[in-house]
Short mmCIF file of C-alpha atoms in Angstrom, two decimals:
data_model
loop_
_atom_site.label_atom_id
_atom_site.label_comp_id
_atom_site.label_asym_id
_atom_site.label_seq_id
_atom_site.Cartn_x
_atom_site.Cartn_y
_atom_site.Cartn_z
CA GLY X 1 60.71 -26.10 17.08
CA ALA X 2 61.44 -26.26 13.47
CA GLY X 3 58.44 -28.15 12.72
CA VAL X 4 54.57 -29.73 14.97
CA SER X 5 56.03 -31.85 16.90
CA GLN X 6 53.55 -34.87 18.55
CA SER X 7 53.36 -37.09 21.35
CA PRO X 8 53.65 -39.64 21.87
CA SER X 9 54.33 -41.64 18.71
CA ASN X 10 52.63 -44.89 19.26
CA LYS X 11 50.14 -45.01 22.35
CA VAL X 12 48.65 -48.64 22.90
CA THR X 13 45.44 -49.47 25.74
CA GLU X 14 43.00 -51.20 26.94
CA LYS X 15 39.11 -50.63 25.47
CA GLY X 16 37.71 -47.89 28.71
CA LYS X 17 41.01 -46.05 29.44
CA ASP X 18 41.07 -42.91 28.81
CA VAL X 19 44.18 -41.34 26.81
CA GLU X 20 45.19 -38.33 25.98
CA LEU X 21 47.44 -37.42 22.61
CA ARG X 22 49.82 -34.07 23.35
CA CYS X 23 50.36 -31.35 19.99
CA ASP X 24 53.30 -29.17 19.91
CA PRO X 25 52.12 -26.15 17.05
CA ILE X 26 55.30 -24.11 15.06
CA SER X 27 56.53 -21.16 17.23
CA GLY X 28 53.91 -18.34 16.27
CA HIS X 29 50.68 -20.37 14.76
CA THR X 30 47.57 -18.67 15.34
CA ALA X 31 45.47 -21.75 14.00
CA LEU X 32 45.78 -25.49 14.73
CA TYR X 33 44.04 -29.16 13.96
CA TRP X 34 43.37 -32.08 15.11
CA TYR X 35 42.06 -34.19 12.31
CA ARG X 36 42.05 -39.23 12.34
CA GLN X 37 43.22 -40.89 9.81
CA ARG X 38 41.44 -44.53 9.81
CA LEU X 39 43.41 -46.72 8.47
CA GLY X 40 42.64 -47.41 4.68
CA GLN X 41 40.88 -44.33 5.14
CA GLY X 42 40.94 -40.41 4.36
CA LEU X 43 41.81 -37.48 7.79
CA GLU X 44 38.24 -36.97 8.77
CA PHE X 45 37.93 -33.18 10.38
CA LEU X 46 37.88 -33.45 14.32
CA ILE X 47 38.73 -29.70 15.64
CA TYR X 48 40.05 -26.64 15.00
CA PHE X 49 41.66 -23.97 16.92
CA GLN X 50 42.24 -20.20 16.28
CA GLY X 51 43.33 -17.81 18.51
CA ASN X 52 40.60 -17.21 21.83
CA SER X 53 38.28 -17.62 19.17
CA ALA X 54 35.82 -20.62 20.52
CA PRO X 55 37.22 -23.81 19.09
CA ASP X 56 35.00 -24.96 15.50
CA LYS X 57 33.93 -28.64 17.25
CA SER X 58 31.90 -29.82 14.52
CA GLY X 59 34.25 -32.48 13.75
CA LEU X 60 33.83 -34.67 17.33
CA PRO X 61 32.81 -38.16 16.65
CA SER X 62 31.74 -38.22 20.29
CA ASP X 63 31.61 -36.67 23.81
CA ARG X 64 33.41 -39.14 24.26
CA PHE X 65 36.08 -37.00 22.32
CA SER X 66 37.40 -33.38 23.32
CA ALA X 67 40.44 -31.01 22.92
CA GLU X 68 41.90 -27.91 24.64
CA ARG X 69 44.29 -25.89 23.86
CA THR X 70 46.25 -23.07 25.90
CA GLY X 71 46.79 -19.90 24.42
CA GLU X 72 48.41 -20.53 21.36
CA SER X 73 50.20 -23.40 21.92
CA VAL X 74 50.20 -26.57 23.02
CA SER X 75 47.17 -28.63 22.76
CA THR X 76 46.09 -31.79 23.89
CA LEU X 77 43.25 -34.18 22.37
CA THR X 78 41.70 -36.17 24.85
CA ILE X 79 39.89 -39.58 24.09
CA GLN X 80 37.40 -40.59 26.77
CA ARG X 81 36.52 -45.18 27.67
CA THR X 82 38.10 -46.05 24.22
CA GLN X 83 36.35 -48.49 22.12
CA GLN X 84 38.47 -50.43 19.52
CA GLU X 85 37.10 -48.10 16.29
CA ASP X 86 39.09 -45.21 18.30
CA SER X 87 42.16 -46.28 16.64
CA ALA X 88 43.62 -44.59 14.23
CA VAL X 89 46.53 -42.17 13.76
CA TYR X 90 45.58 -38.35 15.06
CA LEU X 91 46.98 -36.03 13.04
CA CYS X 92 48.18 -32.47 14.42
CA ALA X 93 48.73 -28.86 12.44
CA SER X 94 49.24 -25.94 12.21
CA SER X 95 49.03 -22.85 10.34
CA LEU X 96 49.74 -19.16 10.58
CA SER X 97 46.44 -17.76 10.99
CA SER X 98 42.88 -19.28 8.69
CA GLY X 99 41.12 -17.89 5.49
CA GLY X 100 43.68 -20.11 2.88
CA THR X 101 46.82 -20.90 4.66
CA LEU X 102 47.83 -24.19 4.51
CA PRO X 103 49.25 -26.24 7.61
CA PHE X 104 51.47 -28.14 8.72
CA PHE X 105 50.76 -30.94 9.65
CA GLY X 106 52.08 -32.96 12.48
CA PRO X 107 53.40 -37.49 12.12
CA GLY X 108 50.73 -38.22 14.29
CA THR X 109 50.25 -40.29 17.18
CA ARG X 110 48.93 -44.19 16.92
CA LEU X 111 46.28 -45.16 19.05
CA THR X 112 46.10 -48.87 18.83
CA VAL X 113 42.83 -49.55 21.42
CA LEU X 114 42.81 -53.39 22.51
CA ALA J 1 28.60 -31.94 0.31
CA GLN J 2 31.75 -30.62 -0.80
CA SER J 3 33.65 -34.00 -2.00
CA VAL J 4 36.89 -34.88 -3.25
CA THR J 5 37.19 -38.65 -4.62
CA GLN J 6 40.62 -40.71 -5.41
CA PRO J 7 39.41 -43.57 -7.05
CA ASP J 8 43.07 -45.68 -6.93
CA ILE J 9 43.61 -47.11 -3.54
CA HIS J 10 46.98 -48.19 -5.14
CA ILE J 11 48.98 -48.16 -7.81
CA THR J 12 52.00 -49.65 -8.40
CA VAL J 13 54.99 -48.46 -10.55
CA SER J 14 58.86 -49.72 -12.20
CA GLU J 15 60.76 -47.11 -11.51
CA GLY J 16 62.03 -44.70 -14.08
CA ALA J 17 58.33 -44.47 -15.17
CA SER J 18 55.78 -42.11 -15.60
CA LEU J 19 53.00 -42.24 -12.96
CA GLU J 20 49.72 -40.82 -12.96
CA LEU J 21 47.36 -40.74 -9.81
CA ARG J 22 44.24 -39.27 -10.45
CA CYS J 23 41.55 -36.98 -7.96
CA ASN J 24 37.49 -35.52 -8.71
CA TYR J 25 36.23 -33.45 -7.07
CA SER J 26 32.61 -32.10 -6.61
CA TYR J 27 32.43 -28.35 -6.48
CA GLY J 28 30.48 -26.17 -7.40
CA ALA J 29 32.74 -22.72 -7.86
CA THR J 30 36.64 -23.11 -9.03
CA PRO J 31 37.95 -25.40 -5.91
CA TYR J 32 41.38 -24.11 -4.23
CA LEU J 33 43.10 -28.10 -4.74
CA PHE J 34 45.98 -29.91 -2.82
CA TRP J 35 48.43 -32.77 -3.31
CA TYR J 36 49.81 -33.96 0.14
CA VAL J 37 52.17 -36.73 0.26
CA GLN J 38 52.88 -39.16 3.26
CA SER J 39 55.65 -41.28 4.12
CA PRO J 40 55.89 -44.11 6.18
CA GLY J 41 56.23 -42.15 9.87
CA GLN J 42 56.08 -39.43 8.68
CA GLY J 43 53.34 -36.20 9.09
CA LEU J 44 52.03 -34.62 5.50
CA GLN J 45 53.95 -32.60 3.12
CA LEU J 46 52.16 -30.37 0.74
CA LEU J 47 53.70 -31.16 -2.69
CA LEU J 48 51.68 -28.21 -4.87
CA LYS J 49 48.50 -26.25 -4.28
CA TYR J 50 45.94 -24.40 -7.46
CA PHE J 51 44.16 -21.32 -6.09
CA SER J 52 43.88 -20.19 -9.59
CA GLY J 53 45.42 -19.23 -12.84
CA ASP J 54 47.53 -21.06 -14.79
CA THR J 55 45.72 -25.21 -14.77
CA LEU J 56 48.75 -26.56 -14.00
CA VAL J 57 51.20 -25.90 -11.45
CA GLN J 58 54.35 -27.36 -10.52
CA GLY J 59 55.16 -28.56 -7.18
CA ILE J 60 58.58 -29.69 -5.30
CA LYS J 61 60.68 -33.28 -6.23
CA GLY J 62 59.56 -32.75 -9.64
CA PHE J 63 55.03 -33.51 -9.89
CA GLU J 64 52.99 -31.37 -11.68
CA ALA J 65 49.53 -31.42 -11.39
CA GLU J 66 46.52 -29.83 -13.90
CA PHE J 67 43.58 -28.61 -13.00
CA LYS J 68 40.77 -29.67 -15.32
CA ARG J 69 37.56 -28.09 -15.01
CA SER J 70 35.58 -30.04 -17.65
CA GLN J 71 37.09 -33.31 -16.43
CA SER J 72 36.62 -31.93 -12.33
CA SER J 73 39.74 -33.05 -11.77
CA PHE J 74 43.35 -32.67 -10.84
CA ASN J 75 45.20 -35.47 -11.48
CA LEU J 76 48.93 -35.42 -10.00
CA ARG J 77 51.94 -36.27 -12.16
CA LYS J 78 55.60 -36.93 -12.56
CA PRO J 79 57.37 -37.42 -15.68
CA SER J 80 59.90 -40.78 -13.86
CA VAL J 81 59.34 -41.48 -10.76
CA HIS J 82 62.11 -42.77 -8.34
CA TRP J 83 62.26 -45.19 -5.49
CA SER J 84 61.69 -41.85 -2.78
CA ASP J 85 58.39 -41.32 -4.04
CA ALA J 86 57.08 -44.28 -2.81
CA ALA J 87 54.38 -43.60 -0.19
CA GLU J 88 50.65 -42.50 0.53
CA TYR J 89 49.35 -39.43 -1.82
CA PHE J 90 46.01 -37.67 -0.48
CA CYS J 91 44.24 -35.09 -2.93
CA ALA J 92 42.16 -32.35 -0.75
CA ALA J 93 40.64 -29.74 -1.16
CA PRO J 94 38.63 -26.76 1.57
CA ASP J 95 35.06 -28.04 3.24
CA ASN J 96 34.17 -24.37 1.76
CA PHE J 97 35.29 -21.86 -0.04
CA GLY J 98 37.76 -19.59 2.27
CA ASN J 99 37.20 -23.06 5.05
CA GLU J 100 40.26 -23.79 6.50
CA LYS J 101 39.07 -27.19 6.93
CA LEU J 102 40.78 -29.67 4.11
CA THR J 103 38.18 -32.81 3.27
CA PHE J 104 40.31 -34.81 2.20
CA GLY J 105 40.29 -38.42 -0.70
CA THR J 106 40.79 -41.08 0.75
CA GLY J 107 44.44 -41.63 -0.02
CA THR J 108 46.75 -44.31 -3.39
CA ARG J 109 49.01 -45.47 -1.77
CA LEU J 110 52.53 -45.73 -5.08
CA THR J 111 55.01 -48.29 -4.40
CA ILE J 112 57.99 -48.67 -6.68
CA ILE J 113 59.05 -51.57 -8.20
CA PRO J 114 62.76 -51.88 -9.65
#
């Protein structure tokens, strides 16, 4: 596609449920990032994939968070046993490569945990 | 730790008036610096970037920013705002030199009044 797409655009879930958020990066982009944006705050880095290298998971806030990426395509961010503090907009971005190539961001998934 | 600070949470300006959004950084070396804009329901869009060289950089939509090492600032400016400029603006920089993980400021929400 022309840009990074994310689905769903909105997700409302109950506390304790698991959720999966999907990101389709721009075709050919080898690097993929997940960020979280809480209300009134800047973006927090969560995880970074680059090609076949081991992902940089240093930003994941707890072991309830995990992410996978199939090759250089789709990525899924999974949050298990959701908590209210997980409510945020989750942004995905992709770039051609690492090392200074700026990422293109998707529109985000707004997650609300009741 | 590297950080980016946006001291203004919310700014209101009249349409046609000039605009300056503040960004301060704390880095040991000359940083790469970026400004992104996030319109409602949209992903983040890169407005402009500073890597090196000319300290006044031009971006899209009539925006410019000036890197001032003495003030550790990278303020975003526009001579005359349009109603369509109403959005959230984020200043960002890599977590470390040459790193692709961006650290974002908390954002400044811009409101335009007639």
